XYZ file of C-alpha atoms in Angstrom:
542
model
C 39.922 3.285 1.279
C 40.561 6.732 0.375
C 43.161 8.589 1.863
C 42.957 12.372 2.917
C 46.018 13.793 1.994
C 47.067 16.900 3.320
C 44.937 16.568 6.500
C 45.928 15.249 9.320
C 43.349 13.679 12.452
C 40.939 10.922 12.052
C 37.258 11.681 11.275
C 36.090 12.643 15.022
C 38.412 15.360 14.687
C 37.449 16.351 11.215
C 33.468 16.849 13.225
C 34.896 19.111 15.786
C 37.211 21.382 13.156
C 33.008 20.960 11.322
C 31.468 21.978 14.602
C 33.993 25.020 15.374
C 34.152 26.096 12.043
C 30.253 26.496 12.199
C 31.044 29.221 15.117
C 33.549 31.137 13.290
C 33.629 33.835 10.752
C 32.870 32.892 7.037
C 32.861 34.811 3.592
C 30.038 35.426 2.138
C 30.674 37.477 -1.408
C 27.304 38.674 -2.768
C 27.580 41.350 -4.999
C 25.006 43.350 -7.115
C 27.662 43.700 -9.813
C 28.446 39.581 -9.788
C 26.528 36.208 -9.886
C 28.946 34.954 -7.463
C 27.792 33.235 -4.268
C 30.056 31.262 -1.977
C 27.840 29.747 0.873
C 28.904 27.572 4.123
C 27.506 25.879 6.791
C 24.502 27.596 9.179
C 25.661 29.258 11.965
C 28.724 31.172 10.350
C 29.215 35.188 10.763
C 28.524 36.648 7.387
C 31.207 39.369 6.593
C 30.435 42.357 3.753
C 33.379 42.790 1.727
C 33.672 46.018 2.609
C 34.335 44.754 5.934
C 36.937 42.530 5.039
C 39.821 44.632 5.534
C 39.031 45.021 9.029
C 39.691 41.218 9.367
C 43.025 39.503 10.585
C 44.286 37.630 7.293
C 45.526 34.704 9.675
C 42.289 34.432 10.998
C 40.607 34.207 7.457
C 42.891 31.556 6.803
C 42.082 29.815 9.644
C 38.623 29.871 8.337
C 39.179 29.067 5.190
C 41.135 25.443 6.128
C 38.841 24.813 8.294
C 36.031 25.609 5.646
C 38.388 23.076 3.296
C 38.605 20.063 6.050
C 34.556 20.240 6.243
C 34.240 19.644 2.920
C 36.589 16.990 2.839
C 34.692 15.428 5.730
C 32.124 14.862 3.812
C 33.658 13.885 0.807
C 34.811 10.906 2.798
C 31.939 10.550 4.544
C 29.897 10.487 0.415
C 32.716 7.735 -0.257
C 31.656 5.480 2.448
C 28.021 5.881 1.521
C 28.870 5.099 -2.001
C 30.761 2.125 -0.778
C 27.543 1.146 0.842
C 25.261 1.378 -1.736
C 27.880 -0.960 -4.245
C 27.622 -3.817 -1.255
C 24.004 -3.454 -0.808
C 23.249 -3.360 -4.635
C 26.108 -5.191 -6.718
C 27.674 -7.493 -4.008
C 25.250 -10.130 -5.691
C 26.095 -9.454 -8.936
C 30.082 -11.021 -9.261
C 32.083 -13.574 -7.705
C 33.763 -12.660 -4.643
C 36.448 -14.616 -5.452
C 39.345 -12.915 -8.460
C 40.358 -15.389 -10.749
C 43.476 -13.438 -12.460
C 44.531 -13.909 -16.517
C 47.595 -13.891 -15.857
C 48.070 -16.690 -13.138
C 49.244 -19.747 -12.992
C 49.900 -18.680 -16.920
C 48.727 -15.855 -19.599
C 45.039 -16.933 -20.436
C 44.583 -14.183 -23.547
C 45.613 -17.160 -25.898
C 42.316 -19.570 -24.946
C 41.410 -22.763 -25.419
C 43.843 -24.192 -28.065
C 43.652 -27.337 -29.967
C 47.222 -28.239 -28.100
C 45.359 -28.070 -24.453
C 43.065 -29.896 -25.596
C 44.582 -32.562 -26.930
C 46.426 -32.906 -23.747
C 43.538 -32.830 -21.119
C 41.884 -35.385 -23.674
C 45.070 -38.038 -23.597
C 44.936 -37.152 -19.156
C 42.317 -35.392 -17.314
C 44.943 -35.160 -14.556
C 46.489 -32.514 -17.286
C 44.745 -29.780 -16.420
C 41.814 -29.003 -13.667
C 38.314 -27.535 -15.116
C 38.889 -24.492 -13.546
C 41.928 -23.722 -15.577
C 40.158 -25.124 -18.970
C 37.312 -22.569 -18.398
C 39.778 -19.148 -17.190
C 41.098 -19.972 -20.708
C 38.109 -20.194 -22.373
C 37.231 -16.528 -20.554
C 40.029 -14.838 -21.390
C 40.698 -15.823 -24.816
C 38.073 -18.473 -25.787
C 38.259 -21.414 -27.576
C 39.769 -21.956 -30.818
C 37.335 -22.747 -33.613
C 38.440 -26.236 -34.677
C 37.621 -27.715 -31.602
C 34.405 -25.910 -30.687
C 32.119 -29.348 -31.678
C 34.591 -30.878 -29.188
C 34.682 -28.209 -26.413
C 30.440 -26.761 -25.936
C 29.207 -30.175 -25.009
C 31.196 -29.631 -21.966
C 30.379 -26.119 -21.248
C 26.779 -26.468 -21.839
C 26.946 -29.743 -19.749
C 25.848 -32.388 -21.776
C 28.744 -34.026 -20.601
C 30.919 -33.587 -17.033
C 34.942 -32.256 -16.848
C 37.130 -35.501 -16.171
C 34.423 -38.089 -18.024
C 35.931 -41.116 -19.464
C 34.782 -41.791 -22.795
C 32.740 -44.733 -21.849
C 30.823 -42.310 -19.767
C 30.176 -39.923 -23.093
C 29.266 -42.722 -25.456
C 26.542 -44.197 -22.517
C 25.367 -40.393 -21.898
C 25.062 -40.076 -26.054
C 22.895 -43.761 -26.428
C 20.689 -42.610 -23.251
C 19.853 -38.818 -25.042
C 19.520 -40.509 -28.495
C 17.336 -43.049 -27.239
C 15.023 -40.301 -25.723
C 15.152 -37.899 -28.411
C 13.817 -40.943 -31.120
C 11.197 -41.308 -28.401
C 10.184 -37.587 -28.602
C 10.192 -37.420 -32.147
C 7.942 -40.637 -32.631
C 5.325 -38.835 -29.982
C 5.011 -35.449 -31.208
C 5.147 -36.509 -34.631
C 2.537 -38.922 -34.158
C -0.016 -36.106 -32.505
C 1.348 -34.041 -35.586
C -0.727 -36.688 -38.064
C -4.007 -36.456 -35.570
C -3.236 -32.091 -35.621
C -3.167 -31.777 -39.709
C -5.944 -34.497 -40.026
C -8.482 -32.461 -37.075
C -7.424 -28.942 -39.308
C -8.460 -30.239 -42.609
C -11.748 -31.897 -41.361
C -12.086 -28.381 -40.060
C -11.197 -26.541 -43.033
C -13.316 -28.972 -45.200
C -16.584 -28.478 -42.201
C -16.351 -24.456 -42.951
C -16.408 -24.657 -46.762
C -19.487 -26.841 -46.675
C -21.215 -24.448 -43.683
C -20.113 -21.572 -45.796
C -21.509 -22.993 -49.103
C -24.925 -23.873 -47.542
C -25.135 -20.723 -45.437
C -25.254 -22.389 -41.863
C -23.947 -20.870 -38.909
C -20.307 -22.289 -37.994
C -19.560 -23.606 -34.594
C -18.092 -20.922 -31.997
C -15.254 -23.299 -31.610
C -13.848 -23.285 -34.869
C -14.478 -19.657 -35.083
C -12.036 -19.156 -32.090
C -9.524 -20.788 -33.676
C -9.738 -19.400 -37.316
C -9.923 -15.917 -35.306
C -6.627 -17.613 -32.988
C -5.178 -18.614 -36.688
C -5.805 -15.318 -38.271
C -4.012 -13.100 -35.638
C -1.552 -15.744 -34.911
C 1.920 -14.052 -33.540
C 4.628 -14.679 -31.315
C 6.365 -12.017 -31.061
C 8.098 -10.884 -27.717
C 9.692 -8.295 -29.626
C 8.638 -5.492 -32.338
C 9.724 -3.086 -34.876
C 9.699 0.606 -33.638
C 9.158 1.611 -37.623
C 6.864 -0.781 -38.263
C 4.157 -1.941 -35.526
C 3.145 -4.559 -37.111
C 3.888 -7.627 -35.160
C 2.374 -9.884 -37.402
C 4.588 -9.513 -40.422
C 6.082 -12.885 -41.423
C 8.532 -10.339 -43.959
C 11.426 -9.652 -43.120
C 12.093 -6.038 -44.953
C 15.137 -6.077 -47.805
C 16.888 -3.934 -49.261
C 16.854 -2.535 -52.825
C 19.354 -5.755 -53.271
C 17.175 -8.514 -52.245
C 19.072 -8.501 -48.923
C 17.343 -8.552 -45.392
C 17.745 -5.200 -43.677
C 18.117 -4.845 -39.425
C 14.749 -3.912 -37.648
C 14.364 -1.977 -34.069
C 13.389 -4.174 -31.989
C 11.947 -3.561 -28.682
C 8.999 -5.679 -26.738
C 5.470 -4.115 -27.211
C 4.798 -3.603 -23.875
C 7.047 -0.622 -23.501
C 5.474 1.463 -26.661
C 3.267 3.939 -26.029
C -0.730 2.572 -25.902
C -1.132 4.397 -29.748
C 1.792 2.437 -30.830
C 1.125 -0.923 -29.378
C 0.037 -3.604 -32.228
C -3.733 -4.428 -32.611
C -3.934 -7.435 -30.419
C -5.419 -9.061 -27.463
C -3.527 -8.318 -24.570
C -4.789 -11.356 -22.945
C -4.102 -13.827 -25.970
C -1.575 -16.282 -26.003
C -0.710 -14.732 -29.628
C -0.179 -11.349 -28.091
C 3.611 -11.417 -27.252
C 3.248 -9.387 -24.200
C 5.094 -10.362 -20.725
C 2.105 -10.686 -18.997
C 0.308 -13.111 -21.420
C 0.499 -17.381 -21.817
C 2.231 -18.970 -24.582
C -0.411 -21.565 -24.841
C -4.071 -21.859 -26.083
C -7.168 -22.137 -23.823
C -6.574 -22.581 -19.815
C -4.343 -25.830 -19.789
C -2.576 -25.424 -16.642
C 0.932 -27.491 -16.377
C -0.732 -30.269 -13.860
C -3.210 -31.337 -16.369
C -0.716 -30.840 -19.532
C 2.071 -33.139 -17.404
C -1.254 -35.560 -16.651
C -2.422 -35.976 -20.177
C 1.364 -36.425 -21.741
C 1.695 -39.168 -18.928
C -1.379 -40.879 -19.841
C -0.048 -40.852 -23.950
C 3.095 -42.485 -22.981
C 1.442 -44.890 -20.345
C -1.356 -46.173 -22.808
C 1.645 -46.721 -25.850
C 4.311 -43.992 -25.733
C 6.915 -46.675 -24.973
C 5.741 -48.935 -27.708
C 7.365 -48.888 -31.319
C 5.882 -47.019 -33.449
C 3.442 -44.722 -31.438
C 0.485 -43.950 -32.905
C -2.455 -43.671 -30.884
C -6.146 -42.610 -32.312
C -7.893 -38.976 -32.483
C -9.640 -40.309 -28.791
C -6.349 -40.243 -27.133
C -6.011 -36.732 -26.872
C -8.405 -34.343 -25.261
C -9.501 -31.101 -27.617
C -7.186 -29.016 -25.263
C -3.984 -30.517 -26.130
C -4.609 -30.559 -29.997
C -5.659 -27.120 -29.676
C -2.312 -26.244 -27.689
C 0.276 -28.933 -30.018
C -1.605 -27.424 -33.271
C -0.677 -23.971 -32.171
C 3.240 -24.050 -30.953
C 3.698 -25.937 -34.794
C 2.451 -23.018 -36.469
C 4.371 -20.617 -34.532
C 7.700 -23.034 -35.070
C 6.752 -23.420 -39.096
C 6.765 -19.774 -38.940
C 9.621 -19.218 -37.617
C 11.870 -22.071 -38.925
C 10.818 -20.517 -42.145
C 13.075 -17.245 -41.886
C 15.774 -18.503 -39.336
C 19.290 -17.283 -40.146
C 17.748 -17.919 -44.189
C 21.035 -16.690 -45.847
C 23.382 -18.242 -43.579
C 25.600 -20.998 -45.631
C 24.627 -24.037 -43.108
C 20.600 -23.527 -42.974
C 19.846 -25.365 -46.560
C 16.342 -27.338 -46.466
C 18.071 -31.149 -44.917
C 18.836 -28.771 -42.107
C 15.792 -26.715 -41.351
C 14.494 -29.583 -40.903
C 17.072 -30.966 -38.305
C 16.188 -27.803 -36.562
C 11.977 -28.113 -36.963
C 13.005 -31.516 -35.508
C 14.401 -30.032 -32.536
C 12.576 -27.532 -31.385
C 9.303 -29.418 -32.245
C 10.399 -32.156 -29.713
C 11.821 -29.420 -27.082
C 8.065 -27.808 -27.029
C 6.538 -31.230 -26.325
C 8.472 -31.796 -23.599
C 7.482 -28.329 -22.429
C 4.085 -27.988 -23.480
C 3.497 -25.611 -20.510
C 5.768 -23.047 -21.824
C 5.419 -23.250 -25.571
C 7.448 -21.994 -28.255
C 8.420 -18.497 -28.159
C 10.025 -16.491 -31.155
C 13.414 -16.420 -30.987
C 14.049 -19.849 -29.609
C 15.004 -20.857 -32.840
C 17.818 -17.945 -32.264
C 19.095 -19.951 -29.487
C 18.797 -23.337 -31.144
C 20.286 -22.086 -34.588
C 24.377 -21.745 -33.683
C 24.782 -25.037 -31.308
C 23.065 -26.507 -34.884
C 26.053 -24.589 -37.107
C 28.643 -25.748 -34.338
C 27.357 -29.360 -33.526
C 26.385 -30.577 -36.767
C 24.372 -33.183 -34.694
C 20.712 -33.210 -34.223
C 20.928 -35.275 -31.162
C 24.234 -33.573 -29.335
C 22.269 -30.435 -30.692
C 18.984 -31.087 -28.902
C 20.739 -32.276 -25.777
C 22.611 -29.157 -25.808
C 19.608 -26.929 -26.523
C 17.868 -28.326 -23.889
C 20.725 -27.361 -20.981
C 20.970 -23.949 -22.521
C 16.879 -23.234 -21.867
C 17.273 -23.939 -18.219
C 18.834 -20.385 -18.418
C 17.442 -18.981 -20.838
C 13.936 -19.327 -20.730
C 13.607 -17.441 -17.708
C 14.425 -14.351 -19.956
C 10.893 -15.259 -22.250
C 7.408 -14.131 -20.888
C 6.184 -14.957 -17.267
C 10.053 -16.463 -16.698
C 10.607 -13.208 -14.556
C 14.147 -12.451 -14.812
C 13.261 -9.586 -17.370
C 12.636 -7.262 -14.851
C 15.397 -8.019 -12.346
C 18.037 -7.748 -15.480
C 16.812 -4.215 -16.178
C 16.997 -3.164 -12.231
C 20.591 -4.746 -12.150
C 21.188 -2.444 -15.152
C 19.967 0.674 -13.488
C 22.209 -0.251 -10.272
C 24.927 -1.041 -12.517
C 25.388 2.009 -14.181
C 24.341 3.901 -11.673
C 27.223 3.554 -9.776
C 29.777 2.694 -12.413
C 28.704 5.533 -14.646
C 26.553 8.438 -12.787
C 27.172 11.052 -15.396
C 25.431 9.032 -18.524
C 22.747 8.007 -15.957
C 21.895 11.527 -15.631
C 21.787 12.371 -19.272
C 19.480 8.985 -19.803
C 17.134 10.567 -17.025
C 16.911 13.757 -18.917
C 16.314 12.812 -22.045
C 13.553 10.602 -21.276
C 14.358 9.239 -18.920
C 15.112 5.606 -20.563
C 16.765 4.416 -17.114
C 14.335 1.233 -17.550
C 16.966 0.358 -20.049
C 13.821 -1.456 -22.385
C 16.604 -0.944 -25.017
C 18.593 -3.806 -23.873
C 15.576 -6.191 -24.082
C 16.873 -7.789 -27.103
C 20.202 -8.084 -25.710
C 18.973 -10.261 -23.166
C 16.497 -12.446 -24.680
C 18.989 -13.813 -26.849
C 22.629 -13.318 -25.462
C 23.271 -10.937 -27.733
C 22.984 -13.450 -30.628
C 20.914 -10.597 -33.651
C 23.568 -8.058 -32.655
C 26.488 -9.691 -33.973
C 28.026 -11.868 -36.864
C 27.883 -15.587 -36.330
C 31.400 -15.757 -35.750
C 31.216 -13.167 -33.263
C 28.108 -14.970 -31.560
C 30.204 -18.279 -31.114
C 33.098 -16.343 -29.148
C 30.531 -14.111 -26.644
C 28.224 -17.587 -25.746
C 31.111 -19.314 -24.376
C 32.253 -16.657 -22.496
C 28.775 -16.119 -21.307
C 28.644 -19.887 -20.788
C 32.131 -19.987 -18.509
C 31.957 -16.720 -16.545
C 29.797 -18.331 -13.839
C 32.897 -19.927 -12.581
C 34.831 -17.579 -13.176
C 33.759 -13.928 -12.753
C 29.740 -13.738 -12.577
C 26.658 -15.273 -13.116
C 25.489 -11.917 -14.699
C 27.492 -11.679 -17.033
C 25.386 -10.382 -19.814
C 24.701 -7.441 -17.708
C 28.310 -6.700 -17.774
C 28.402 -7.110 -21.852
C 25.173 -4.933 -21.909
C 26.638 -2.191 -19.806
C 30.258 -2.771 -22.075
C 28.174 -2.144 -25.186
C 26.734 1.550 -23.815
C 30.547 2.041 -21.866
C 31.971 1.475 -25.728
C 29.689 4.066 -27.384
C 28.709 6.651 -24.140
C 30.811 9.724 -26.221
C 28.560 8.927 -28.807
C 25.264 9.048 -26.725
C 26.282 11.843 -24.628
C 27.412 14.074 -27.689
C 24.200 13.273 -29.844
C 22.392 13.940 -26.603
C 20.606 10.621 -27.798
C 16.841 10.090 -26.597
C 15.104 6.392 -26.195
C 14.413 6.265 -30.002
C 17.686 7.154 -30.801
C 19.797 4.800 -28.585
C 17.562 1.810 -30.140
C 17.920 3.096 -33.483
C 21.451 3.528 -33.106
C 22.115 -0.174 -31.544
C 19.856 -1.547 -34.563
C 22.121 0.090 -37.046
C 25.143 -1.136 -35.374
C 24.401 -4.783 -35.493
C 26.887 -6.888 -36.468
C 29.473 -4.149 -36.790
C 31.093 -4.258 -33.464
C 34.477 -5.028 -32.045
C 33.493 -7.934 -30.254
C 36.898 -8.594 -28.619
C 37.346 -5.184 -27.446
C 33.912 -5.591 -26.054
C 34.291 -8.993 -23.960
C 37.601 -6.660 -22.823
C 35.681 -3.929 -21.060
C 33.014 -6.104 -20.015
C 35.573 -8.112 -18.328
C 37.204 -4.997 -16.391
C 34.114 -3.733 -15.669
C 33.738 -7.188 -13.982
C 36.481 -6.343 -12.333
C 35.881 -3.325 -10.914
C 32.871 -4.051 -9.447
C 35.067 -7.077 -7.897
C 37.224 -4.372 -6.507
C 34.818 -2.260 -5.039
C 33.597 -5.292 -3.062
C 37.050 -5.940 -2.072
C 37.331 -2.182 -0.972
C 40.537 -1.840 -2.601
């Protein structure tokens, strides 16, 4: 709490030096030569300044410490409301509980191959708790990442034997070959049903008949397919498979923000009700196929011969619906896959394909929510890391039980950018003010990307490896929140820079897209940390 110094009393007596000061005389200085106005409470005797050598000087500085105990009053009394307002707000937002670096040892060094090695000979070595403040702190060190994210992304459990591992590896590779053998086999009925349908229009076109309204939906669905949660500010577009380059061949950064916060006159040329659309408030799947029936047909597929070797059942197995819905998720993946990560060393053809694999089999065991662009964001590091399309999948899979409630109609969109407002807010009032004027971009739309993908298109791979498993850990440790924490570090690191550019909404995107992958990533896991911390502290009242 903070003290008063220099006044003595407790706040009851603070009210009555308030309520008799409100009886007393006060200055008033109002001049026609000066701009000068000093006003107190109601209820004071105004004096002329011409008057004020009539006045005893101890009683004007009576008046004046009383004036100065008032106003401390309610500077304490502002404190305890602000107080209020971080319980009511934050309190949510961290872990209660301080886990220090420092204690039982320094935790700035990580993870380390040596720690490892010795929880790995005895799990009595060291308790979870302890491997993941390291791993906080400081990290974990590269060679033994492949090692190390299984267990933070938990495919496998602290303290597991390896018995336990190699069963839990059999039981995911024996689902995963299942997986692939389904949606691969409704892959063969999709490409067969689209070139029946190509080779129906050619012959319709050539004799002049009418085509069926069906397939015009879907060559009008094919034509404006997108699915994009996020666009370029420069270029509205949302439908460019091109990413731009440079005069050297070499892709260039794009603003990215979701369509739904542009202005109408800036908002791509789409349905805003099509699954192709992009926006929040639209489906990620063709026609009306609701998650009952989609769960209903998939369990009549594997009833009738999913189970069986070599699944391959005929064109009558699956309703129009589900073709219609598998057909369009592997376009939007092809598209994708296409440009993921392109001129990154590890993404030759062999393992695009790995990662088609994946994410193909992810979607048809999730039908309902369909494949969103920049899942293959998520997917494409564990892949670099892992090296294992099963371990990869597995781990993919525990990663979207987070994650996808950041994509459209997962809701927690909209409660990150409220924690953001709160956050700052309190933590940082004056550049809250200065977003408000210019703009007001308070709805913090700018940190949309941020979110969607843990940060993963603002930095360098390497980078991207050493924020997840922070990310991954701090739940434990500090917060569950704790991208909101890295978001707010981000502005914290750069707030001179915004306040003396006076930056506007444009700007501060335009200014984050140009400083992708150019951060100090360790000095910005260090603020977000203390700012972690502080908020800890305010909860703590200290």
């Amino acid at each position: 709490m903070m003290e008063m110094q220099g006044f003595g009393g407790s706040p009851s007596s603070w009210q009555q030096g308030e309520a008799s000061a409100h009886e007393s005389l006060c200055l008033s200085c109002s001049t026609a030569g000066t701009n000068v106005s000093f006003e107190f409470p109601a209820g004071c005797t105004c004096i002329h300044p011409a008057d004020i050598h009539t006045i005893p000087l101890k009683m004007l500085c009576q008046n004046m410490k009383r004036q100065i105990v008032s106003r401390a009053f309610y500077g304490w009394l502002a404190y305890c409301r602000h107080l209020s307002t971080v319980r009511t707000h934050l309190s949510a937002l961290v872990n209660h509980n301080m886990v220090p670096p420092d204690r039982p040892c320094e935790a700035s060094g990580g993870l380390s191959k040596e720690v490892w090695s010795k929880y790995q000979k005895d799990c009595k070595n060291y308790k979870e708790l302890e491997l993941l403040r390291l791993v906080y702190y400081g990290g974990v060190q590269h060679d033994i990442r492949k090692e190390v994210w299984p267990f933070l992304l938990g495919h496998y459990k602290f303290g597991m034997g390896k018995k336990d591992m190699s069963q839990i590896d059999a039981k995911i590779s024996e689902r995963y070959q299942q997986v692939m053998r389904e949606w691969k086999a409704c892959e063969v009925i999709v490409k067969q049903r689209e070139k029946e349908m190509q080779s129906a229009i050619f012959a319709k076109l050539s004799s002049g008949s009418s085509i069926d309204s069906h397939v015009l939906r879907l060559v009008h669905r094919d034509s404006t397919l997108s699915n994009e949660v996020f666009m370029s500010v420069d270029e509205p577009d949302a439908g460019s498979q091109e990413i731009p380059s440079g005069e050297d061949g070499t892709p260039t950064m794009t603003t990215l923000v979701p369509p739904a916060v542009l202005p109408p006159e800036e908002r791509p040329l789409v349905e805003f009700d099509s699954p192709d659309s992009g926006l929040p408030s639209s489906r990620n799947y063709s026609d009306s196929l609701t998650e009952d029936r989609l769960c209903s047909q998939l369990d009549k597929l594997v009833t009738n011969g999913g189970a069986a070797e070599g699944f391959s059942p005929s064109l009558s197995s699956y309703t129009i619906e589900l073709l219609d819905t598998v057909a369009l998720n592997l376009h939007r993946i092809d598209k994708d896959v296409q440009r993921c990560d392109r001129n990154y060393y590890y993404f030759t053809p062999a393992n695009l394909e790995k990662l088609r694999n994946i994410m193909c089999s992810f979607v048809w065991e999730h039908l309902e929510m369909g494949y969103v662009q920049g899942m293959c964001d998520l997917l494409a590091p564990l892949m670099v890391i892992l090296d294992d399309e099963c371990l990869a999948y597995s781990c993919f899979t525990q990663l979207m039980k987070r994650m996808s409630h950041n994509f459209p109609n997962g809701g927690a969109m909209d409660t990150h950018f409220a924690n953001m407002r709160s956050l700052i807010q309190i933590l940082d009032s004056e550049l809250f003010e200065l977003m408000q004027q210019n703009g007001d971009y308070t709805h913090f739309y700018f940190c949309y990307r941020w979110f969607l993908l843990d940060f993963k298109r603002e930095l360098l791979y390497e980078d991207v490896f050493a924020v997840w498993e922070v990310i991954w850990v701090a739940s434990r440790i500090s917060s569950q929140h704790f991208v909101l924490f890295l978001a707010l570090a981000l502005v914290t690191v750069y707030r001179e820079i915004i306040r003396d550019n006076n930056m506007d909404f444009t700007d501060i995107i335009k200014f984050f897209n140009e400083m992708a992958e150019r951060h100090d990533v360790q000095h910005i896991l260090k603020v977000a940390r203390e700012l972690v911390h502080r908020v800890q502290s305010l909860m703590d009242n200290k």
